[in-house]
């Protein structure tokens, strides 16, 4: 689903360039809820097929027996398409909201600029806490690897979301304030202003950092889901409870950053955040891999501790966007840096599939985790070592970003134009997206998922 986040750039340009009745954000808010509502309505009306694995009398899945519904993979596309539409609608609303927030943030005094974004982030996290609580309680049935004998069905969840979406349409119309703009420049003038902004070497270097840092951070071992579910024994309820705890911790960390650390060096904050996240993740992971501590509560504790540096990473990126944005180009600025960050994810995911697909025994085979041999533990551990090394390599890109707000404004004003660097930065999503889409689509189909260059073991029917 992350591929839809690459739509941030075209959506940002659309909002900036094509206002409706003088409004650049509000009409797209309303349109996004209609798109989401249509997708949710479709999914709420179609029942799920029987599960892949057979279910025992107590409701648990029996993963040791042959599957009861091996053909379920052929039905996934019906659910993938409406989910894609749903995520696209969400992204449309996100771009509109972030563009309007950037417009508000630019009016803040320099010394306090970023406080509004921090407060908005806290409110957003409060919504995330609510959704996690709903999922943790009502989706904790055994059919979703939970512990309850009861639970909300998939169709029921889609219906609840549909009702919320319907309520958001009048709220967006009546409660969202956006100043009306008169005398909108032509699209040609808009694109000329956009190209002038991107050509600035200071802006281009920050955009390049967004891609490089996110690329290394997104390289992840394919063993992670199995380690979590099979070795650490993480259940849905506990996972959601700890997710709530980590989100609350992120809210507290955001408030502390807003009050005490708003003037801290961005480079130092990101460096400390990257190192801390890596260390916090490594300790419970290696203890679980080698069978020393395989407890879901200890394993999930990392998510709460790691929430603080993760918050710093996200908030600093948003503060840089505020400083880089230009009046009338808020959607472009948010969409551009968001697209560069997310364009790296399909490539890093594809690279992860290919790289970790070379490990033997296979990191994706359930039977290897059930056998739990010492040699396989070592294989899984080395895959995590490679993941953490890649994450730390992202710090090499820190010199590409300014140290603080004043430095960012100086870069934007004094840096000379660089059409070559700007063209290189814009070429990144143009080249990485088709590659990532191709690999991910091939990996999602049973007939081609076995190809080695997409991370499979090799296909005998192609040899």
Coordinates of C-alpha atoms in Angstrom, one line a residue:
X1 CA 0.0 0.0 0.0
X2 CA 3.0 2.3 0.4
X3 CA 3.0 2.8 -3.4
X4 CA 0.0 5.1 -3.1
X5 CA 2.1 7.5 -1.0
X6 CA 4.1 8.2 -4.2
X7 CA 0.9 10.0 -5.3
X8 CA 1.7 12.8 -2.8
X9 CA 3.5 14.8 -5.4
X10 CA 0.9 14.8 -8.2
X11 CA -1.8 15.4 -5.7
X12 CA 0.1 18.3 -4.2
X13 CA 0.5 19.8 -7.6
X14 CA -3.2 19.3 -8.4
X15 CA -4.2 21.1 -5.2
X16 CA -1.9 24.0 -5.8
X17 CA -2.6 24.4 -9.5
X18 CA -6.3 23.7 -9.8
X19 CA -8.3 25.4 -7.0
X20 CA -12.0 25.0 -6.9
X21 CA -14.0 28.2 -6.5
X22 CA -10.8 29.8 -5.1
X23 CA -10.1 27.1 -2.5
X24 CA -7.1 24.8 -2.8
X25 CA -7.7 22.4 0.1
X26 CA -11.3 22.3 1.3
X27 CA -12.9 20.8 -1.8
X28 CA -10.3 18.1 -2.0
X29 CA -11.0 17.3 1.7
X30 CA -14.6 16.6 0.8
X31 CA -13.7 14.6 -2.4
X32 CA -11.3 12.4 -0.4
X33 CA -14.0 11.4 2.0
X34 CA -16.3 10.5 -0.9
X35 CA -13.5 8.3 -2.5
X36 CA -12.9 6.6 0.9
X37 CA -16.6 6.0 1.4
X38 CA -17.0 4.3 -2.0
X39 CA -14.2 1.9 -1.3
X40 CA -15.4 1.1 2.3
X41 CA -19.0 0.6 1.0
X42 CA -17.7 -2.0 -1.5
X43 CA -15.7 -3.9 1.1
X44 CA -18.4 -3.8 3.7
X45 CA -20.8 -5.7 1.3
X46 CA -18.6 -8.6 0.3
X47 CA -18.0 -11.4 2.8
X48 CA -14.5 -12.8 3.3
X49 CA -13.7 -16.3 1.8
X50 CA -12.9 -19.2 4.1
X51 CA -9.4 -19.0 5.7
X52 CA -6.3 -20.5 4.2
X53 CA -5.4 -22.7 7.1
X54 CA -7.8 -25.2 8.7
X55 CA -9.3 -24.2 12.0
X56 CA -9.4 -26.4 15.1
X57 CA -12.6 -26.9 17.2
X58 CA -11.4 -24.2 19.6
X59 CA -11.1 -21.7 16.7
X60 CA -7.3 -21.7 16.4
X61 CA -5.5 -22.3 13.1
X62 CA -3.7 -25.6 12.5
X63 CA -0.6 -24.5 10.5
X64 CA 0.9 -28.0 10.6
X65 CA -1.8 -29.5 8.3
X66 CA -2.2 -28.8 4.6
X67 CA -4.3 -25.7 4.0
X68 CA -8.1 -26.0 3.7
X69 CA -8.4 -23.2 1.1
X70 CA -5.2 -23.1 -1.0
X71 CA -6.9 -21.2 -3.7
X72 CA -7.6 -18.2 -1.6
X73 CA -4.7 -16.3 -3.2
X74 CA -6.7 -16.0 -6.4
X75 CA -9.3 -13.9 -4.6
X76 CA -7.0 -11.3 -3.1
X77 CA -7.2 -8.9 -6.0
X78 CA -10.8 -8.2 -5.3
X79 CA -9.8 -6.8 -1.9
X80 CA -6.5 -5.2 -3.1
X81 CA -8.3 -2.9 -5.6
X82 CA -10.7 -1.3 -3.1
X83 CA -8.0 -1.0 -0.5
X84 CA -5.8 0.8 -3.1
X85 CA -8.7 3.2 -3.8
X86 CA -9.2 3.7 -0.1
X87 CA -5.5 4.6 0.5
X88 CA -5.5 6.9 -2.5
X89 CA -8.5 8.7 -1.0
X90 CA -6.7 9.0 2.3
X91 CA -3.6 10.4 0.6
X92 CA -5.8 13.0 -1.2
X93 CA -7.1 14.2 2.2
X94 CA -3.6 14.1 3.8
X95 CA -2.1 16.3 1.1
X96 CA -4.9 18.8 1.5
X97 CA -4.6 18.9 5.3
X98 CA -0.8 19.2 5.3
X99 CA -0.9 21.9 2.7
X100 CA -3.3 23.9 4.8
X101 CA -1.3 23.3 7.9
X102 CA 1.9 24.5 6.1
X103 CA 0.0 27.7 5.2
X104 CA -0.9 28.3 8.8
X105 CA 2.6 27.4 10.1
X106 CA 4.3 29.9 7.9
X107 CA 2.5 32.7 9.8
X108 CA 4.0 31.6 13.1
X109 CA 6.9 33.7 14.6
X110 CA 10.2 32.2 13.7
X111 CA 11.1 31.4 17.3
X112 CA 7.9 29.4 17.7
X113 CA 7.5 28.0 14.2
X114 CA 6.7 24.3 14.4
X115 CA 4.6 24.4 17.5
X116 CA 1.4 24.3 15.4
X117 CA 2.7 21.2 13.6
X118 CA 3.6 19.6 16.9
X119 CA 0.1 20.2 18.3
X120 CA -1.5 18.9 15.1
X121 CA 0.7 15.8 15.4
X122 CA -0.5 15.2 19.0
X123 CA -4.1 15.3 17.9
X124 CA -3.4 12.9 15.0
X125 CA -1.8 10.5 17.4
X126 CA -4.8 10.7 19.7
X127 CA -6.8 9.4 16.8
X128 CA -4.3 6.7 16.2
X129 CA -4.7 5.6 19.9
X130 CA -8.4 5.3 19.4
X131 CA -8.1 3.2 16.3
X132 CA -5.5 1.0 17.9
X133 CA -7.9 0.4 20.9
X134 CA -10.7 -0.5 18.6
X135 CA -8.6 -3.0 16.6
X136 CA -7.0 -4.4 19.8
X137 CA -10.4 -5.1 21.4
X138 CA -12.8 -5.8 18.6
X139 CA -10.4 -7.6 16.2
X140 CA -8.8 -9.8 18.8
X141 CA -10.8 -12.9 17.7
X142 CA -9.0 -16.2 17.0
X143 CA -9.6 -15.8 13.3
X144 CA -7.2 -12.9 13.4
X145 CA -4.6 -14.8 15.6
X146 CA -6.1 -13.2 18.7
X147 CA -7.3 -14.7 22.0
X148 CA -11.0 -13.9 22.1
X149 CA -13.8 -16.2 21.0
X150 CA -15.7 -13.2 19.7
X151 CA -14.8 -10.3 17.6
X152 CA -15.8 -7.8 14.9
X153 CA -15.8 -9.2 11.4
X154 CA -13.9 -7.5 8.6
X155 CA -17.2 -6.4 7.0
X156 CA -18.2 -5.0 10.4
X157 CA -15.0 -3.0 10.7
X158 CA -15.5 -1.6 7.2
X159 CA -19.1 -0.6 8.1
X160 CA -17.9 1.3 11.2
X161 CA -15.3 3.1 9.1
X162 CA -17.9 3.9 6.5
X163 CA -20.2 5.6 9.1
X164 CA -17.2 7.7 10.4
X165 CA -16.4 8.7 6.8
X166 CA -20.0 9.8 6.2
X167 CA -19.9 12.0 9.3
X168 CA -16.6 13.6 8.1
X169 CA -18.1 15.0 5.0
X170 CA -20.4 17.7 6.6
X171 CA -17.6 18.3 9.2
X172 CA -15.2 19.1 6.4
X173 CA -17.7 21.4 4.8
X174 CA -18.7 23.3 7.9
X175 CA -15.6 23.3 10.2
X176 CA -12.5 23.6 8.0
X177 CA -11.5 27.2 7.5
X178 CA -9.5 28.2 4.4
X179 CA -9.0 31.7 3.2
X180 CA -10.3 32.2 -0.3
X181 CA -7.6 33.1 -2.9
X182 CA -8.3 35.5 -5.8
X183 CA -6.3 35.9 -8.9
X184 CA -4.8 32.4 -9.1
X185 CA -1.7 32.2 -11.5
X186 CA -1.8 29.9 -14.5
X187 CA -0.5 26.4 -14.3
X188 CA 2.4 27.4 -16.5
X189 CA 3.4 30.1 -14.0
X190 CA 2.9 27.5 -11.2
X191 CA 5.3 25.0 -12.8
X192 CA 7.9 27.7 -13.4
X193 CA 7.8 28.7 -9.7
X194 CA 8.0 25.0 -8.7
X195 CA 11.0 24.4 -11.0
X196 CA 12.7 27.5 -9.6
X197 CA 12.2 26.2 -6.0
X198 CA 13.5 22.7 -6.8
X199 CA 16.6 24.0 -8.6
X200 CA 17.7 25.6 -5.4
X201 CA 20.7 23.6 -4.2
X202 CA 19.7 23.8 -0.6
X203 CA 16.2 22.5 -1.4
X204 CA 17.5 19.7 -3.7
X205 CA 20.0 18.5 -1.0
X206 CA 17.2 18.1 1.6
X207 CA 15.1 16.2 -1.0
X208 CA 18.0 13.9 -1.7
X209 CA 18.5 13.3 2.0
X210 CA 14.8 12.3 2.3
X211 CA 15.3 9.6 -0.3
X212 CA 18.6 8.3 0.9
X213 CA 17.8 8.2 4.6
X214 CA 14.4 6.5 4.0
X215 CA 15.9 4.0 1.6
X216 CA 18.4 2.7 4.2
X217 CA 15.8 2.8 7.0
X218 CA 13.4 0.7 4.9
X219 CA 15.7 -2.2 4.2
X220 CA 14.3 -4.9 6.5
X221 CA 14.8 -8.6 6.9
X222 CA 11.9 -10.8 5.7
X223 CA 12.2 -12.8 8.9
X224 CA 10.7 -10.1 11.0
X225 CA 7.0 -11.1 10.8
X226 CA 7.8 -14.8 11.6
X227 CA 10.1 -13.8 14.5
X228 CA 7.3 -11.7 15.9
X229 CA 4.5 -14.2 15.5
X230 CA 6.2 -17.6 15.9
X231 CA 9.1 -17.0 18.3
X232 CA 8.0 -14.0 20.3
X233 CA 4.4 -15.2 20.3
X234 CA 2.9 -11.7 19.8
X235 CA -0.9 -11.6 19.9
X236 CA -3.3 -9.0 18.4
X237 CA -4.5 -7.6 21.7
X238 CA -1.1 -7.3 23.3
X239 CA 0.3 -5.8 20.1
X240 CA -2.4 -3.1 20.0
X241 CA -2.1 -2.4 23.7
X242 CA 1.6 -1.7 23.3
X243 CA 1.0 0.2 20.1
X244 CA -1.3 2.4 22.2
X245 CA 1.4 2.8 24.8
X246 CA 4.0 3.7 22.1
X247 CA 1.6 6.3 20.6
X248 CA 1.0 7.9 24.0
X249 CA 4.8 8.0 24.5
X250 CA 5.1 9.7 21.1
X251 CA 2.5 12.3 22.1
X252 CA 4.5 13.0 25.3
X253 CA 7.8 13.2 23.3
X254 CA 6.2 15.5 20.7
X255 CA 5.0 17.8 23.5
X256 CA 8.5 17.8 25.1
X257 CA 10.2 18.5 21.8
X258 CA 7.7 21.4 21.2
X259 CA 8.4 23.0 24.6
X260 CA 12.1 22.3 25.2
X261 CA 13.9 21.1 22.0
X262 CA 12.4 23.2 19.2
X263 CA 15.8 24.9 18.7
X264 CA 17.9 21.8 18.9
X265 CA 20.2 21.0 16.0
X266 CA 18.3 18.8 13.5
X267 CA 21.4 16.8 12.6
X268 CA 22.1 15.9 16.2
X269 CA 18.5 15.1 16.8
X270 CA 18.3 12.7 13.8
X271 CA 21.7 11.1 14.6
X272 CA 20.6 10.3 18.2
X273 CA 17.3 9.1 17.0
X274 CA 18.7 6.7 14.4
X275 CA 21.2 5.2 16.8
X276 CA 18.7 4.9 19.6
X277 CA 16.0 3.3 17.5
X278 CA 18.5 0.7 16.2
X279 CA 19.7 -0.2 19.7
X280 CA 16.2 -0.3 21.2
X281 CA 15.1 -2.7 18.4
X282 CA 18.2 -4.9 18.5
X283 CA 18.1 -5.9 22.2
X284 CA 14.7 -7.7 22.3
X285 CA 15.1 -9.0 18.8
X286 CA 18.4 -10.9 19.4
X287 CA 17.2 -12.2 22.7
X288 CA 14.1 -13.6 21.0
X289 CA 16.1 -15.0 18.0
X290 CA 18.5 -17.0 20.2
X291 CA 15.7 -18.2 22.5
X292 CA 16.9 -16.3 25.6
X293 CA 13.8 -14.2 26.2
X294 CA 10.8 -15.1 24.1
X295 CA 8.1 -13.1 25.8
X296 CA 5.7 -11.0 23.8
X297 CA 5.6 -8.3 26.5
X298 CA 9.4 -7.9 26.6
X299 CA 9.5 -8.0 22.8
X300 CA 6.8 -5.4 22.4
X301 CA 8.5 -3.1 25.0
X302 CA 10.8 -1.9 22.3
X303 CA 8.0 -0.3 20.5
X304 CA 7.2 1.9 23.5
X305 CA 10.9 2.9 24.1
X306 CA 11.6 3.3 20.4
X307 CA 8.6 5.7 20.0
X308 CA 10.6 8.6 21.3
X309 CA 13.4 8.7 18.7
X310 CA 10.9 7.8 16.0
X311 CA 8.9 10.9 16.9
X312 CA 12.0 13.0 16.5
X313 CA 12.7 11.6 13.1
X314 CA 9.2 12.4 11.9
X315 CA 8.9 15.8 13.5
X316 CA 12.3 17.1 12.3
X317 CA 11.3 16.2 8.7
X318 CA 8.1 18.1 9.1
X319 CA 10.0 21.1 10.4
X320 CA 12.2 21.1 7.4
X321 CA 9.2 21.1 5.1
X322 CA 7.8 24.2 6.9
X323 CA 11.0 26.1 6.2
X324 CA 11.3 24.9 2.6
X325 CA 7.7 25.7 1.6
X326 CA 6.8 28.7 -0.4
X327 CA 3.5 30.6 -0.4
X328 CA 1.2 29.0 -2.9
X329 CA 3.4 25.9 -3.2
X330 CA 2.5 24.2 0.1
X331 CA 1.1 21.1 -1.6
X332 CA 4.1 20.8 -3.9
X333 CA 6.6 21.1 -1.0
X334 CA 4.8 18.5 1.1
X335 CA 4.2 16.2 -1.8
X336 CA 7.7 16.4 -3.1
X337 CA 9.5 15.5 0.0
X338 CA 6.9 12.9 0.9
X339 CA 7.1 11.4 -2.6
X340 CA 10.9 11.2 -2.4
X341 CA 10.8 9.5 1.0
X342 CA 8.1 7.0 -0.1
X343 CA 9.6 6.4 -3.6
X344 CA 12.5 4.7 -1.8
X345 CA 10.3 2.2 -0.1
X346 CA 9.3 0.1 -3.1
X347 CA 12.9 -0.1 -4.1
X348 CA 14.2 -0.9 -0.6
X349 CA 11.4 -3.5 -0.2
X350 CA 12.3 -5.1 -3.6
X351 CA 16.0 -5.1 -2.6
X352 CA 15.1 -6.6 0.7
X353 CA 13.2 -9.4 -1.0
X354 CA 16.1 -10.1 -3.3
X355 CA 18.8 -9.8 -0.7
X356 CA 17.2 -11.8 2.1
X357 CA 15.8 -14.3 -0.4
X358 CA 19.5 -15.5 -0.9
X359 CA 19.7 -16.6 2.8
X360 CA 19.4 -20.3 3.4
X361 CA 17.5 -21.9 5.0
X362 CA 14.7 -19.6 3.7
X363 CA 13.7 -16.8 6.1
X364 CA 10.1 -17.0 4.8
X365 CA 9.4 -20.7 5.4
X366 CA 7.2 -21.4 8.4
X367 CA 8.7 -24.9 9.0
X368 CA 12.1 -23.4 9.7
X369 CA 10.8 -21.4 12.6
X370 CA 8.9 -24.5 13.9
X371 CA 12.1 -26.6 13.7
X372 CA 14.0 -23.7 15.4
X373 CA 17.5 -25.1 14.9
X374 CA 20.7 -23.3 16.1
X375 CA 22.0 -22.9 12.6
X376 CA 18.7 -21.3 11.5
X377 CA 18.8 -18.9 14.5
X378 CA 22.3 -17.8 13.3
X379 CA 20.9 -17.2 9.8
X380 CA 18.1 -15.1 11.1
X381 CA 20.5 -13.1 13.4
X382 CA 22.8 -12.3 10.5
X383 CA 19.8 -11.0 8.5
X384 CA 19.0 -8.6 11.4
X385 CA 22.7 -7.5 11.6
X386 CA 22.5 -6.5 7.9
X387 CA 19.2 -4.7 8.6
X388 CA 20.8 -2.6 11.4
X389 CA 23.9 -1.8 9.4
X390 CA 21.7 -0.5 6.6
X391 CA 19.8 1.7 9.1
X392 CA 23.0 3.2 10.5
X393 CA 24.3 3.9 7.0
X394 CA 21.4 6.5 6.7
X395 CA 23.4 8.8 8.9
X396 CA 25.9 9.3 6.1
X397 CA 23.3 11.6 4.5
X398 CA 23.0 14.0 7.5
X399 CA 25.3 16.6 6.0
X400 CA 22.7 17.1 3.3
X401 CA 20.3 18.8 5.7
X402 CA 20.6 22.2 7.5
X403 CA 21.3 22.4 11.2
X404 CA 18.3 24.5 12.2
X405 CA 15.7 27.0 10.9
X406 CA 18.1 29.9 10.4
X407 CA 20.5 27.6 8.5
X408 CA 17.6 26.4 6.3
X409 CA 16.6 29.9 5.4
X410 CA 20.2 30.8 4.6
X411 CA 20.5 27.7 2.4
X412 CA 17.4 28.6 0.5
X413 CA 18.3 32.2 0.0
X414 CA 22.1 31.9 -0.7
X415 CA 22.4 28.6 -2.4
X416 CA 22.8 28.8 -6.2
X417 CA 20.6 27.1 -8.7
X418 CA 21.6 23.6 -9.8
X419 CA 19.4 22.2 -12.7
X420 CA 21.6 19.1 -12.8
X421 CA 21.0 18.2 -9.2
X422 CA 17.3 19.1 -9.4
X423 CA 17.0 16.8 -12.5
X424 CA 18.7 14.0 -10.7
X425 CA 16.4 14.4 -7.6
X426 CA 13.3 14.3 -9.8
X427 CA 14.6 11.4 -11.8
X428 CA 14.8 9.2 -8.6
X429 CA 11.0 8.6 -8.3
X430 CA 10.7 8.4 -12.0
X431 CA 13.1 5.5 -12.2
X432 CA 12.5 3.8 -8.8
X433 CA 8.8 3.7 -9.0
X434 CA 8.4 1.5 -12.1
X435 CA 11.1 -0.8 -10.8
X436 CA 9.5 -1.2 -7.4
X437 CA 6.0 -1.6 -8.8
X438 CA 7.2 -4.4 -11.2
X439 CA 9.0 -6.3 -8.5
X440 CA 6.2 -6.0 -5.9
X441 CA 3.5 -7.1 -8.4
X442 CA 5.6 -10.1 -9.5
X443 CA 6.2 -11.0 -5.8
X444 CA 2.5 -10.8 -5.1
X445 CA 1.6 -13.4 -7.8
X446 CA 2.1 -17.1 -7.0
X447 CA 3.3 -17.9 -10.5
X448 CA 6.1 -15.3 -10.4
X449 CA 6.9 -14.9 -6.7
X450 CA 9.4 -17.7 -7.0
X451 CA 11.7 -15.7 -9.3
X452 CA 15.1 -15.1 -7.7
X453 CA 15.4 -11.5 -8.7
X454 CA 12.2 -10.7 -6.7
X455 CA 13.3 -12.7 -3.7
X456 CA 12.0 -16.2 -4.4
X457 CA 13.9 -19.5 -4.3
X458 CA 13.8 -19.9 -8.1
X459 CA 11.1 -21.2 -10.5
X460 CA 11.5 -24.6 -12.0
X461 CA 8.8 -24.0 -14.6
X462 CA 10.8 -21.1 -16.0
X463 CA 14.0 -23.1 -16.4

